Amino acid sequence: MKSMKKFLTLFAGFALALVMVFSLAGCGSDNEDESTGGKANVQDDDDKDDSTAGKLLNSKMFASVQEYLDAQKDQVDAVIEQNKNSGMSMEVKADGDTLIYRYVYDETVTVTQYVIDSFDSSLDLYKSQFESILDEMEKYIDAKNPAVQLLYENPDGSLVYSCLFTSDGVKTTPGTIVEGESEKMFATVQDYVAAQQDLIDEAKSSLEGSGMVMDIQADGDTLIYRYTYEMVVEATEELAAEFEANLSMYQAQFDAVIAEIEQLVDVENPTVRLIYEDSEGTVLYTHTFTK
């Protein structure tokens, strides 16, 4: 079963790399201020040779990407620490003029077209941020062709996805797609529910003190939302009519849930059922949403 946690960590690297973008740029800016002050001192010092002052004014702050990375060690270590228990390990390293963010999954991620498409669609969200870090590298590092690479691998070293940001644009390299593997993330609705148990528990907690409790469970291809009042409620036609009148308010939300199940779960005709009952188990209202 492919867990939701594993799927979400497909994109964790992008978010973590963004933290690095801003921390590296921020540190570079601080150093620039300090260096600017130093350069002003050089210019004002009549005892310094003019050629030496000129050399300092035109030099880059770092001689290599490795030096640039070494200068940010505390920030790098902090980001790696944040990445612990995320379902993958993280490494930030320099390879010549390339700054590499390398992510290795704890468990094997099966490469399907769906996985590749998910990476590709998310890439656009972060393109401008990686272009910013390239600008920083060009500004502060004495490197001819600086680049940033995001590299995602399975535990056996096989490639899941890679993208390389350069001044010429972005080049993506997908891993080898496993033929015959289902494009869907979950085999059953139960798998889909189990993978999101943490989110379900949070939703349950949010109802504390509301006078009802909630449970979300699977029954075959049906996802069930069950709301139970903490009191005995009389089932009347008027109450049923009130539920029915409010149904249109939530139609779009449940339609969206069905659409997500269709996209992620290997089922043909998923449905979502809404059930309200009282503390004795008497069903007050039920409705089944279909596509």
mmCIF file with all atom_site columns, C-alpha atoms in Angstrom, residues 142-266:
data_model
loop_
_atom_site.group_PDB
_atom_site.id
_atom_site.type_symbol
_atom_site.label_atom_id
_atom_site.label_alt_id
_atom_site.label_comp_id
_atom_site.label_asym_id
_atom_site.label_entity_id
_atom_site.label_seq_id
_atom_site.pdbx_PDB_ins_code
_atom_site.Cartn_x
_atom_site.Cartn_y
_atom_site.Cartn_z
_atom_site.occupancy
_atom_site.B_iso_or_equiv
_atom_site.pdbx_formal_charge
_atom_site.auth_seq_id
_atom_site.auth_comp_id
_atom_site.auth_asym_id
_atom_site.auth_atom_id
_atom_site.pdbx_PDB_model_num
ATOM 1   C CA . ASP A 1 142 ? 33.080  32.714 -8.390  1.00 0.00 ? 142 ASP A CA 1
ATOM 2   C CA . ALA A 1 143 ? 31.472  30.023 -10.571 1.00 0.00 ? 143 ALA A CA 1
ATOM 3   C CA . LYS A 1 144 ? 30.983  30.093 -14.336 1.00 0.00 ? 144 LYS A CA 1
ATOM 4   C CA . ASN A 1 145 ? 27.793  28.046 -14.557 1.00 0.00 ? 145 ASN A CA 1
ATOM 5   C CA . PRO A 1 146 ? 26.108  27.732 -11.145 1.00 0.00 ? 146 PRO A CA 1
ATOM 6   C CA . ALA A 1 147 ? 23.162  25.345 -10.926 1.00 0.00 ? 147 ALA A CA 1
ATOM 7   C CA . VAL A 1 148 ? 20.744  23.906 -8.387  1.00 0.00 ? 148 VAL A CA 1
ATOM 8   C CA . GLN A 1 149 ? 19.621  20.288 -8.567  1.00 0.00 ? 149 GLN A CA 1
ATOM 9   C CA . LEU A 1 150 ? 16.798  18.531 -6.743  1.00 0.00 ? 150 LEU A CA 1
ATOM 10  C CA . LEU A 1 151 ? 17.422  14.792 -6.677  1.00 0.00 ? 151 LEU A CA 1
ATOM 11  C CA . TYR A 1 152 ? 14.936  12.198 -5.384  1.00 0.00 ? 152 TYR A CA 1
ATOM 12  C CA . GLU A 1 153 ? 16.019  8.575  -5.029  1.00 0.00 ? 153 GLU A CA 1
ATOM 13  C CA . ASN A 1 154 ? 14.740  5.278  -3.669  1.00 0.00 ? 154 ASN A CA 1
ATOM 14  C CA . PRO A 1 155 ? 16.672  3.401  -0.967  1.00 0.00 ? 155 PRO A CA 1
ATOM 15  C CA . ASP A 1 156 ? 18.373  1.283  -3.652  1.00 0.00 ? 156 ASP A CA 1
ATOM 16  C CA . GLY A 1 157 ? 19.670  4.422  -5.384  1.00 0.00 ? 157 GLY A CA 1
ATOM 17  C CA . SER A 1 158 ? 17.248  4.284  -8.304  1.00 0.00 ? 158 SER A CA 1
ATOM 18  C CA . LEU A 1 159 ? 16.026  7.640  -9.557  1.00 0.00 ? 159 LEU A CA 1
ATOM 19  C CA . VAL A 1 160 ? 12.499  8.807  -8.797  1.00 0.00 ? 160 VAL A CA 1
ATOM 20  C CA . TYR A 1 161 ? 12.781  12.341 -10.130 1.00 0.00 ? 161 TYR A CA 1
ATOM 21  C CA . SER A 1 162 ? 15.401  14.996 -10.767 1.00 0.00 ? 162 SER A CA 1
ATOM 22  C CA . CYS A 1 163 ? 15.298  18.604 -11.881 1.00 0.00 ? 163 CYS A CA 1
ATOM 23  C CA . LEU A 1 164 ? 18.206  20.905 -12.658 1.00 0.00 ? 164 LEU A CA 1
ATOM 24  C CA . PHE A 1 165 ? 17.862  24.688 -12.490 1.00 0.00 ? 165 PHE A CA 1
ATOM 25  C CA . THR A 1 166 ? 20.352  26.708 -14.538 1.00 0.00 ? 166 THR A CA 1
ATOM 26  C CA . SER A 1 167 ? 20.416  30.178 -16.058 1.00 0.00 ? 167 SER A CA 1
ATOM 27  C CA . ASP A 1 168 ? 19.235  28.524 -19.289 1.00 0.00 ? 168 ASP A CA 1
ATOM 28  C CA . GLY A 1 169 ? 16.080  27.106 -17.683 1.00 0.00 ? 169 GLY A CA 1
ATOM 29  C CA . VAL A 1 170 ? 14.903  23.895 -16.012 1.00 0.00 ? 170 VAL A CA 1
ATOM 30  C CA . LYS A 1 171 ? 15.686  20.357 -17.106 1.00 0.00 ? 171 LYS A CA 1
ATOM 31  C CA . THR A 1 172 ? 13.702  17.497 -15.556 1.00 0.00 ? 172 THR A CA 1
ATOM 32  C CA . THR A 1 173 ? 14.653  13.824 -15.566 1.00 0.00 ? 173 THR A CA 1
ATOM 33  C CA . PRO A 1 174 ? 12.017  11.303 -14.453 1.00 0.00 ? 174 PRO A CA 1
ATOM 34  C CA . GLY A 1 175 ? 12.840  7.882  -13.119 1.00 0.00 ? 175 GLY A CA 1
ATOM 35  C CA . THR A 1 176 ? 11.984  4.779  -15.118 1.00 0.00 ? 176 THR A CA 1
ATOM 36  C CA . ILE A 1 177 ? 8.241   4.170  -15.016 1.00 0.00 ? 177 ILE A CA 1
ATOM 37  C CA . VAL A 1 178 ? 7.287   0.704  -13.788 1.00 0.00 ? 178 VAL A CA 1
ATOM 38  C CA . GLU A 1 179 ? 5.142   -0.892 -16.486 1.00 0.00 ? 179 GLU A CA 1
ATOM 39  C CA . GLY A 1 180 ? 1.925   -2.588 -15.410 1.00 0.00 ? 180 GLY A CA 1
ATOM 40  C CA . GLU A 1 181 ? 1.795   -0.753 -12.086 1.00 0.00 ? 181 GLU A CA 1
ATOM 41  C CA . SER A 1 182 ? -1.511  0.867  -11.281 1.00 0.00 ? 182 SER A CA 1
ATOM 42  C CA . GLU A 1 183 ? -1.462  4.623  -11.714 1.00 0.00 ? 183 GLU A CA 1
ATOM 43  C CA . LYS A 1 184 ? -3.672  4.970  -8.644  1.00 0.00 ? 184 LYS A CA 1
ATOM 44  C CA . MET A 1 185 ? -2.149  5.598  -5.276  1.00 0.00 ? 185 MET A CA 1
ATOM 45  C CA . PHE A 1 186 ? -4.479  3.419  -3.208  1.00 0.00 ? 186 PHE A CA 1
ATOM 46  C CA . ALA A 1 187 ? -5.928  0.001  -3.952  1.00 0.00 ? 187 ALA A CA 1
ATOM 47  C CA . THR A 1 188 ? -9.047  0.497  -1.824  1.00 0.00 ? 188 THR A CA 1
ATOM 48  C CA . VAL A 1 189 ? -11.042 3.203  -0.068  1.00 0.00 ? 189 VAL A CA 1
ATOM 49  C CA . GLN A 1 190 ? -9.919  1.627  3.210   1.00 0.00 ? 190 GLN A CA 1
ATOM 50  C CA . ASP A 1 191 ? -6.280  2.227  2.253   1.00 0.00 ? 191 ASP A CA 1
ATOM 51  C CA . TYR A 1 192 ? -7.191  5.825  1.444   1.00 0.00 ? 192 TYR A CA 1
ATOM 52  C CA . VAL A 1 193 ? -8.790  6.280  4.877   1.00 0.00 ? 193 VAL A CA 1
ATOM 53  C CA . ALA A 1 194 ? -5.973  4.553  6.770   1.00 0.00 ? 194 ALA A CA 1
ATOM 54  C CA . ALA A 1 195 ? -3.360  6.769  5.153   1.00 0.00 ? 195 ALA A CA 1
ATOM 55  C CA . GLN A 1 196 ? -5.126  9.892  6.415   1.00 0.00 ? 196 GLN A CA 1
ATOM 56  C CA . GLN A 1 197 ? -5.800  8.746  9.950   1.00 0.00 ? 197 GLN A CA 1
ATOM 57  C CA . ASP A 1 198 ? -3.886  11.644 11.486  1.00 0.00 ? 198 ASP A CA 1
ATOM 58  C CA . LEU A 1 199 ? -6.043  14.149 9.599   1.00 0.00 ? 199 LEU A CA 1
ATOM 59  C CA . ILE A 1 200 ? -9.184  12.270 10.581  1.00 0.00 ? 200 ILE A CA 1
ATOM 60  C CA . ASP A 1 201 ? -8.169  12.356 14.244  1.00 0.00 ? 201 ASP A CA 1
ATOM 61  C CA . GLU A 1 202 ? -7.658  16.117 13.998  1.00 0.00 ? 202 GLU A CA 1
ATOM 62  C CA . ALA A 1 203 ? -11.116 16.535 12.486  1.00 0.00 ? 203 ALA A CA 1
ATOM 63  C CA . LYS A 1 204 ? -12.613 14.475 15.315  1.00 0.00 ? 204 LYS A CA 1
ATOM 64  C CA . SER A 1 205 ? -10.870 16.617 17.906  1.00 0.00 ? 205 SER A CA 1
ATOM 65  C CA . SER A 1 206 ? -12.217 19.787 16.333  1.00 0.00 ? 206 SER A CA 1
ATOM 66  C CA . LEU A 1 207 ? -15.771 18.640 17.161  1.00 0.00 ? 207 LEU A CA 1
ATOM 67  C CA . GLU A 1 208 ? -15.119 18.291 20.884  1.00 0.00 ? 208 GLU A CA 1
ATOM 68  C CA . GLY A 1 209 ? -17.731 20.228 22.836  1.00 0.00 ? 209 GLY A CA 1
ATOM 69  C CA . SER A 1 210 ? -20.055 20.512 19.822  1.00 0.00 ? 210 SER A CA 1
ATOM 70  C CA . GLY A 1 211 ? -22.555 17.954 21.088  1.00 0.00 ? 211 GLY A CA 1
ATOM 71  C CA . MET A 1 212 ? -21.666 15.319 18.522  1.00 0.00 ? 212 MET A CA 1
ATOM 72  C CA . VAL A 1 213 ? -18.820 13.005 17.564  1.00 0.00 ? 213 VAL A CA 1
ATOM 73  C CA . MET A 1 214 ? -17.632 12.060 14.102  1.00 0.00 ? 214 MET A CA 1
ATOM 74  C CA . ASP A 1 215 ? -16.203 8.934  12.528  1.00 0.00 ? 215 ASP A CA 1
ATOM 75  C CA . ILE A 1 216 ? -14.926 8.401  8.989   1.00 0.00 ? 216 ILE A CA 1
ATOM 76  C CA . GLN A 1 217 ? -14.726 4.839  7.708   1.00 0.00 ? 217 GLN A CA 1
ATOM 77  C CA . ALA A 1 218 ? -14.793 2.784  4.529   1.00 0.00 ? 218 ALA A CA 1
ATOM 78  C CA . ASP A 1 219 ? -17.408 0.259  3.448   1.00 0.00 ? 219 ASP A CA 1
ATOM 79  C CA . GLY A 1 220 ? -16.282 -1.273 0.175   1.00 0.00 ? 220 GLY A CA 1
ATOM 80  C CA . ASP A 1 221 ? -16.142 1.543  -2.391  1.00 0.00 ? 221 ASP A CA 1
ATOM 81  C CA . THR A 1 222 ? -18.051 3.902  -0.101  1.00 0.00 ? 222 THR A CA 1
ATOM 82  C CA . LEU A 1 223 ? -16.541 6.512  2.190   1.00 0.00 ? 223 LEU A CA 1
ATOM 83  C CA . ILE A 1 224 ? -18.812 7.082  5.196   1.00 0.00 ? 224 ILE A CA 1
ATOM 84  C CA . TYR A 1 225 ? -19.019 10.217 7.323   1.00 0.00 ? 225 TYR A CA 1
ATOM 85  C CA . ARG A 1 226 ? -20.935 9.276  10.481  1.00 0.00 ? 226 ARG A CA 1
ATOM 86  C CA . TYR A 1 227 ? -22.047 12.001 12.912  1.00 0.00 ? 227 TYR A CA 1
ATOM 87  C CA . THR A 1 228 ? -23.498 10.870 16.242  1.00 0.00 ? 228 THR A CA 1
ATOM 88  C CA . TYR A 1 229 ? -25.297 13.245 18.583  1.00 0.00 ? 229 TYR A CA 1
ATOM 89  C CA . GLU A 1 230 ? -24.471 12.881 22.272  1.00 0.00 ? 230 GLU A CA 1
ATOM 90  C CA . MET A 1 231 ? -28.167 12.858 23.139  1.00 0.00 ? 231 MET A CA 1
ATOM 91  C CA . VAL A 1 232 ? -31.380 11.164 22.134  1.00 0.00 ? 232 VAL A CA 1
ATOM 92  C CA . VAL A 1 233 ? -32.996 13.003 19.229  1.00 0.00 ? 233 VAL A CA 1
ATOM 93  C CA . GLU A 1 234 ? -36.493 12.336 17.930  1.00 0.00 ? 234 GLU A CA 1
ATOM 94  C CA . ALA A 1 235 ? -36.514 11.402 14.270  1.00 0.00 ? 235 ALA A CA 1
ATOM 95  C CA . THR A 1 236 ? -39.259 13.499 12.683  1.00 0.00 ? 236 THR A CA 1
ATOM 96  C CA . GLU A 1 237 ? -40.207 14.517 9.152   1.00 0.00 ? 237 GLU A CA 1
ATOM 97  C CA . GLU A 1 238 ? -39.465 18.128 10.052  1.00 0.00 ? 238 GLU A CA 1
ATOM 98  C CA . LEU A 1 239 ? -35.911 17.227 11.113  1.00 0.00 ? 239 LEU A CA 1
ATOM 99  C CA . ALA A 1 240 ? -35.350 15.235 7.923   1.00 0.00 ? 240 ALA A CA 1
ATOM 100 C CA . ALA A 1 241 ? -36.609 18.177 5.873   1.00 0.00 ? 241 ALA A CA 1
ATOM 101 C CA . GLU A 1 242 ? -34.160 20.478 7.658   1.00 0.00 ? 242 GLU A CA 1
ATOM 102 C CA . PHE A 1 243 ? -31.274 18.157 6.858   1.00 0.00 ? 243 PHE A CA 1
ATOM 103 C CA . GLU A 1 244 ? -32.421 17.975 3.247   1.00 0.00 ? 244 GLU A CA 1
ATOM 104 C CA . ALA A 1 245 ? -32.648 21.766 2.973   1.00 0.00 ? 245 ALA A CA 1
ATOM 105 C CA . ASN A 1 246 ? -29.046 22.154 4.162   1.00 0.00 ? 246 ASN A CA 1
ATOM 106 C CA . LEU A 1 247 ? -27.730 19.478 1.814   1.00 0.00 ? 247 LEU A CA 1
ATOM 107 C CA . SER A 1 248 ? -27.062 21.872 -1.062  1.00 0.00 ? 248 SER A CA 1
ATOM 108 C CA . MET A 1 249 ? -24.594 23.787 1.119   1.00 0.00 ? 249 MET A CA 1
ATOM 109 C CA . TYR A 1 250 ? -22.267 20.797 1.188   1.00 0.00 ? 250 TYR A CA 1
ATOM 110 C CA . GLN A 1 251 ? -22.895 19.254 -2.234  1.00 0.00 ? 251 GLN A CA 1
ATOM 111 C CA . ALA A 1 252 ? -19.794 20.807 -3.800  1.00 0.00 ? 252 ALA A CA 1
ATOM 112 C CA . GLN A 1 253 ? -17.564 19.644 -0.948  1.00 0.00 ? 253 GLN A CA 1
ATOM 113 C CA . PHE A 1 254 ? -18.669 16.041 -1.201  1.00 0.00 ? 254 PHE A CA 1
ATOM 114 C CA . ASP A 1 255 ? -18.447 16.160 -4.993  1.00 0.00 ? 255 ASP A CA 1
ATOM 115 C CA . ALA A 1 256 ? -14.820 17.197 -4.530  1.00 0.00 ? 256 ALA A CA 1
ATOM 116 C CA . VAL A 1 257 ? -14.208 14.237 -2.194  1.00 0.00 ? 257 VAL A CA 1
ATOM 117 C CA . ILE A 1 258 ? -15.603 11.849 -4.795  1.00 0.00 ? 258 ILE A CA 1
ATOM 118 C CA . ALA A 1 259 ? -13.404 13.414 -7.473  1.00 0.00 ? 259 ALA A CA 1
ATOM 119 C CA . GLU A 1 260 ? -10.343 12.937 -5.259  1.00 0.00 ? 260 GLU A CA 1
ATOM 120 C CA . ILE A 1 261 ? -11.231 9.291  -4.590  1.00 0.00 ? 261 ILE A CA 1
ATOM 121 C CA . GLU A 1 262 ? -11.608 8.717  -8.329  1.00 0.00 ? 262 GLU A CA 1
ATOM 122 C CA . GLN A 1 263 ? -8.172  10.204 -8.889  1.00 0.00 ? 263 GLN A CA 1
ATOM 123 C CA . LEU A 1 264 ? -6.326  8.411  -6.091  1.00 0.00 ? 264 LEU A CA 1
ATOM 124 C CA . VAL A 1 265 ? -8.161  5.124  -5.447  1.00 0.00 ? 265 VAL A CA 1
ATOM 125 C CA . ASP A 1 266 ? -8.395  2.131  -7.759  1.00 0.00 ? 266 ASP A CA 1
#
